[in-house]
Coordinates of N, CA and C in Angstrom, one line a residue:
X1 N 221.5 178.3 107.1 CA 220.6 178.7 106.0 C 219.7 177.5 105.7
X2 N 218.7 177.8 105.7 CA 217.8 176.4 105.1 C 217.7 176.5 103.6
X3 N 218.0 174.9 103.3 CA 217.4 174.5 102.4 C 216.9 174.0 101.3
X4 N 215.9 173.7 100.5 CA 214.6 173.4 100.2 C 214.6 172.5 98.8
X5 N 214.0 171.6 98.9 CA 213.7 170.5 97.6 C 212.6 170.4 97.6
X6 N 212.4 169.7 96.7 CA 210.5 169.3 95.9 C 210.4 167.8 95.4
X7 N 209.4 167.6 95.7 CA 208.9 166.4 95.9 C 207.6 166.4 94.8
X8 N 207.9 165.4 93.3 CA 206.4 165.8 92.2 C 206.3 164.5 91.7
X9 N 205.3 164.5 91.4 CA 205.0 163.4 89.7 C 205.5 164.0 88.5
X10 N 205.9 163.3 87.3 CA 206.1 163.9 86.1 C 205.3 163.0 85.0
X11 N 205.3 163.7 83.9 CA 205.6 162.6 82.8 C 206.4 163.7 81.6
X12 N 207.8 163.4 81.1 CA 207.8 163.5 79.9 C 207.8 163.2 78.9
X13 N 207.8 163.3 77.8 CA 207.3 163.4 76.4 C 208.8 163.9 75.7
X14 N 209.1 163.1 74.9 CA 210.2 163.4 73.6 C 209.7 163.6 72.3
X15 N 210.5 164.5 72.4 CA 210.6 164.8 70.5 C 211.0 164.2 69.7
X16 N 211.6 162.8 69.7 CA 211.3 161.8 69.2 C 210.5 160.6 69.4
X17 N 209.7 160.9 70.4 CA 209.1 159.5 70.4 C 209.3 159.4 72.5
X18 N 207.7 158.7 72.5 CA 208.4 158.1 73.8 C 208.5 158.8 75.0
X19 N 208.1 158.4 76.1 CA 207.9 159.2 77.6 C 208.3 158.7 78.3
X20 N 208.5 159.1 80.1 CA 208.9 158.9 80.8 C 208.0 159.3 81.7
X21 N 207.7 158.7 82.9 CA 206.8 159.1 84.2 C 207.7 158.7 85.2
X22 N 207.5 159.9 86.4 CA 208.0 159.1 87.7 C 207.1 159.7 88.6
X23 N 207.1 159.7 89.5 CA 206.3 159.4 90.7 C 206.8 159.6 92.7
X24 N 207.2 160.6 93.2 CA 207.7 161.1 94.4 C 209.0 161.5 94.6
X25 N 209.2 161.8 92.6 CA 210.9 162.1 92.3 C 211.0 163.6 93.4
X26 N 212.5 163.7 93.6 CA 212.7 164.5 94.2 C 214.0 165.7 94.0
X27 N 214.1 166.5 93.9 CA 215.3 167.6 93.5 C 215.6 168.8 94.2
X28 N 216.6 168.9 94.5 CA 217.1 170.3 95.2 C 216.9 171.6 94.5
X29 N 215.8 172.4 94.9 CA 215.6 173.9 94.8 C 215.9 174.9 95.4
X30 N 216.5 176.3 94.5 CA 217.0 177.5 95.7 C 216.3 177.4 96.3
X31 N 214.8 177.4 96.6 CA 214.0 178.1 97.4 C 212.4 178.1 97.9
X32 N 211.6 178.4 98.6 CA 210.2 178.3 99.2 C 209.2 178.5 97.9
X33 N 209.9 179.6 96.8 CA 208.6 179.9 96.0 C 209.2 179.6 94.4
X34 N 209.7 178.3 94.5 CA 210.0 177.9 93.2 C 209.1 177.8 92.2
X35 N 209.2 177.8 91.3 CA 207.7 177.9 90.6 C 207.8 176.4 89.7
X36 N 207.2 176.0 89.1 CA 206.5 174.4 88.5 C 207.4 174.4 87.1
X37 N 207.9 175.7 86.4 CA 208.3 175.6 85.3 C 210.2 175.3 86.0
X38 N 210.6 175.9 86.9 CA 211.5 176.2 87.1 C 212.2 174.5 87.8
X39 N 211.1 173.9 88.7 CA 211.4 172.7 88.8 C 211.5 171.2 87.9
X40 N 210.7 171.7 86.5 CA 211.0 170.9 85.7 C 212.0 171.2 85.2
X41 N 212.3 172.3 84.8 CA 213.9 172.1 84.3 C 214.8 171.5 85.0
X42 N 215.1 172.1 86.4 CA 215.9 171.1 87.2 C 215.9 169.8 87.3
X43 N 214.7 169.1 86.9 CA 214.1 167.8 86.9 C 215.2 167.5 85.6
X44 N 215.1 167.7 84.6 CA 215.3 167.4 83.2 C 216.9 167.6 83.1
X45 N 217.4 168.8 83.8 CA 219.2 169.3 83.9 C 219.5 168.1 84.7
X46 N 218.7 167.5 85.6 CA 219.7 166.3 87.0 C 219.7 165.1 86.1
X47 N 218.7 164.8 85.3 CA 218.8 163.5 84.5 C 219.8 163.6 83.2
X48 N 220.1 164.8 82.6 CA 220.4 165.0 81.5 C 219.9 164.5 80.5
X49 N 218.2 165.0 80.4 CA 217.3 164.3 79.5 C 217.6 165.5 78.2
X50 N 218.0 164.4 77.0 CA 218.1 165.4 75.4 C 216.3 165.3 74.8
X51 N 216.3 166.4 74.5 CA 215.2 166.3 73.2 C 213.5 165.8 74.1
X52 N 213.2 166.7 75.0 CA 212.7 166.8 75.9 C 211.5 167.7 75.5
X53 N 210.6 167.6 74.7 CA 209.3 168.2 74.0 C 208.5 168.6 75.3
X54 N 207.9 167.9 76.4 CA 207.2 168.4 77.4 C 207.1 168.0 78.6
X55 N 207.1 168.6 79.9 CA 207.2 168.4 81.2 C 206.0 168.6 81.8
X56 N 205.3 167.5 82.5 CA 203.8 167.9 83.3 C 204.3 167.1 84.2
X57 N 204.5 168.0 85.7 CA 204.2 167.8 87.0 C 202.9 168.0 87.9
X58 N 203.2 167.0 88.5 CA 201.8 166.9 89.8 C 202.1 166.5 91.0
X59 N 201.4 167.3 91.7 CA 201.6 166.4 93.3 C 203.0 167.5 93.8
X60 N 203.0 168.6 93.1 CA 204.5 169.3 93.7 C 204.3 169.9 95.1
X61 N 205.5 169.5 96.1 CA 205.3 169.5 97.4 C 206.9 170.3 97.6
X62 N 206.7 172.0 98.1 CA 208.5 172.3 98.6 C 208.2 172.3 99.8
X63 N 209.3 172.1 100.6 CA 209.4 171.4 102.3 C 211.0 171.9 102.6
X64 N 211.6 172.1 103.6 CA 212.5 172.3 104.2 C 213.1 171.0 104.0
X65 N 214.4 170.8 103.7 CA 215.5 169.6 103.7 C 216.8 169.5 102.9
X66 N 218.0 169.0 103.5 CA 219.0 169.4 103.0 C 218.7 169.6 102.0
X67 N 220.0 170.0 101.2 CA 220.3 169.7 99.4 C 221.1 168.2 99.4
X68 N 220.4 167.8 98.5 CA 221.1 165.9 98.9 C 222.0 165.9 96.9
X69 N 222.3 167.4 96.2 CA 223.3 167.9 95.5 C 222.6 167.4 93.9
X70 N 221.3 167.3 93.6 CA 221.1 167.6 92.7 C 221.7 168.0 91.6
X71 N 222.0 166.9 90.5 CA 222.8 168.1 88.9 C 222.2 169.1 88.8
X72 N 223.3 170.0 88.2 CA 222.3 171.1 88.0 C 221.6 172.4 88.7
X73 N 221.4 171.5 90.1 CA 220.6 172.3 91.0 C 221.4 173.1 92.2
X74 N 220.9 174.0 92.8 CA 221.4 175.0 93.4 C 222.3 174.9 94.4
X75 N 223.0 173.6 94.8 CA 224.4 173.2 95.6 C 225.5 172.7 94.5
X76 N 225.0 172.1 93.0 CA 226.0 171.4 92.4 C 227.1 172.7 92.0
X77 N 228.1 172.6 93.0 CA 229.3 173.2 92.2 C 230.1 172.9 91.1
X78 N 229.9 172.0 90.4 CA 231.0 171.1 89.7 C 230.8 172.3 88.2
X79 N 232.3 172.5 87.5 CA 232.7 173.2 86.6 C 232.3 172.5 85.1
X80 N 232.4 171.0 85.2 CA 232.2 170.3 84.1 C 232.0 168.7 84.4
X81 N 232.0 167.9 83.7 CA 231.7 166.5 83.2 C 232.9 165.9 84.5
X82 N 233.9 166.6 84.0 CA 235.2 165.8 84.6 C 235.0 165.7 86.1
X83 N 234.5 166.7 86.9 CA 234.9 167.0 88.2 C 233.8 166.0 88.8
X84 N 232.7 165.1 88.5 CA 232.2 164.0 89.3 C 233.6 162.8 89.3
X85 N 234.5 162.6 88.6 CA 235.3 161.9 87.9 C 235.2 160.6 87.1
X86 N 234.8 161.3 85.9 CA 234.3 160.7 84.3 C 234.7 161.6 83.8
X87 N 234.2 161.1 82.6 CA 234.2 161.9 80.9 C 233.1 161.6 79.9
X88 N 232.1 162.8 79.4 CA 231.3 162.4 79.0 C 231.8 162.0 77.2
X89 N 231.4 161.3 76.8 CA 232.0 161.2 75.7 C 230.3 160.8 74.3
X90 N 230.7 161.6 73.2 CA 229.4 161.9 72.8 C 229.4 160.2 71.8
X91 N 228.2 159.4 71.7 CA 228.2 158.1 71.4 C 227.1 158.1 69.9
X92 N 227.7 159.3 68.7 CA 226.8 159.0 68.0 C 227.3 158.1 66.9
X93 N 228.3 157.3 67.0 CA 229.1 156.8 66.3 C 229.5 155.3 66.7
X94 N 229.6 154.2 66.2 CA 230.0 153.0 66.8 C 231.4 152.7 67.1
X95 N 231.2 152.4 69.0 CA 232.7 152.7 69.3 C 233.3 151.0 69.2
X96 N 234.7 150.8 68.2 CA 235.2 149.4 67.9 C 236.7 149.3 69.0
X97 N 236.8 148.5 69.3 CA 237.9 148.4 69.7 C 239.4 149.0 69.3
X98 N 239.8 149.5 70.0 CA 241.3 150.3 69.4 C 240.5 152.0 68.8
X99 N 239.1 152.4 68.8 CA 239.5 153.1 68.1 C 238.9 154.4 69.1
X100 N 239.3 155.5 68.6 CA 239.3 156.6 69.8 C 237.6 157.6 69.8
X101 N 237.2 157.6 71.0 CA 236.0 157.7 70.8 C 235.9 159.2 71.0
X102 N 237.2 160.0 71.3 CA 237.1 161.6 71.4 C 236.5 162.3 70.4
X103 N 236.8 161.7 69.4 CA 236.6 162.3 67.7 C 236.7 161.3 66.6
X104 N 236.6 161.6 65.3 CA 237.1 161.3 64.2 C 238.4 161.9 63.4
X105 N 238.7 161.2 62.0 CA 239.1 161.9 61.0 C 238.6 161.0 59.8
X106 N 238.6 161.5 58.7 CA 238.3 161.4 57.4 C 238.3 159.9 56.8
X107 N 239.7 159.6 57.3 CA 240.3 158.1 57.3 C 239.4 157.3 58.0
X108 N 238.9 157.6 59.0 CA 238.6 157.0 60.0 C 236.9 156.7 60.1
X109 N 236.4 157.6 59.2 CA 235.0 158.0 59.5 C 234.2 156.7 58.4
X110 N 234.8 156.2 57.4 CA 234.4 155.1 56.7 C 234.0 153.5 57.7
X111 N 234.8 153.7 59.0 CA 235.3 152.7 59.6 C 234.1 152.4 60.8
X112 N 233.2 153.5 61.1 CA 231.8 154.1 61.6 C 230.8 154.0 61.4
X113 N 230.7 153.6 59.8 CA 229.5 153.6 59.1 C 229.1 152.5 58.5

């Protein structure tokens, strides 16, 4: 079965502030007639970009070539975080030594701020 990645320029733009451009980035797509909306998402799922206001590609090229396993994209089988082997752990809080970064409690949440 063949198949197919893309090859674009981007720039995005955050909703808080602040962009990013790249330039011959490249991602695994199902297929021949992906469409421009469809590969920025994928663009944006493989990075795990949050709070992502706008996606403008250029230069988009689909070609025949492996899947080289793209997040997100149409070979990643993985069920969750764990199965690369890590743990995503959410960082809106200051993590101190000894203290657990899974969660909080009440006691605990003075000790953060």
């Amino acid at each position: 079965m063949t198949e197919y990645r893309a090859s674009f320029d981007a720039v995005i733009n955050f909703s808080n502030g602040g962009d990013l451009s790249v330039h011959g980035f490249r991602v695994d797509v199902p297929g021949p007639d992906v469409d421009q909306a469809e590969i920025a998402a994928l663009f944006v799922a493989s990075l795990g970009l949050l709070m992502t206001d706008t996606a403008e590609l250029s230069n988009v090229e689909v070609f025949a070539e492996p899947h080289k396993g793209t997040r997100g994209g149409p070979s990643d089988h993985a069920t969750g975080p764990t199965d690369a082997g890590g743990r995503l752990v959410e960082l809106g809080h200051v993590i101190r030594a000894g203290s657990a970064a899974g969660g909080w409690s009440e006691a605990s949440d003075a000790e953060w701020h």
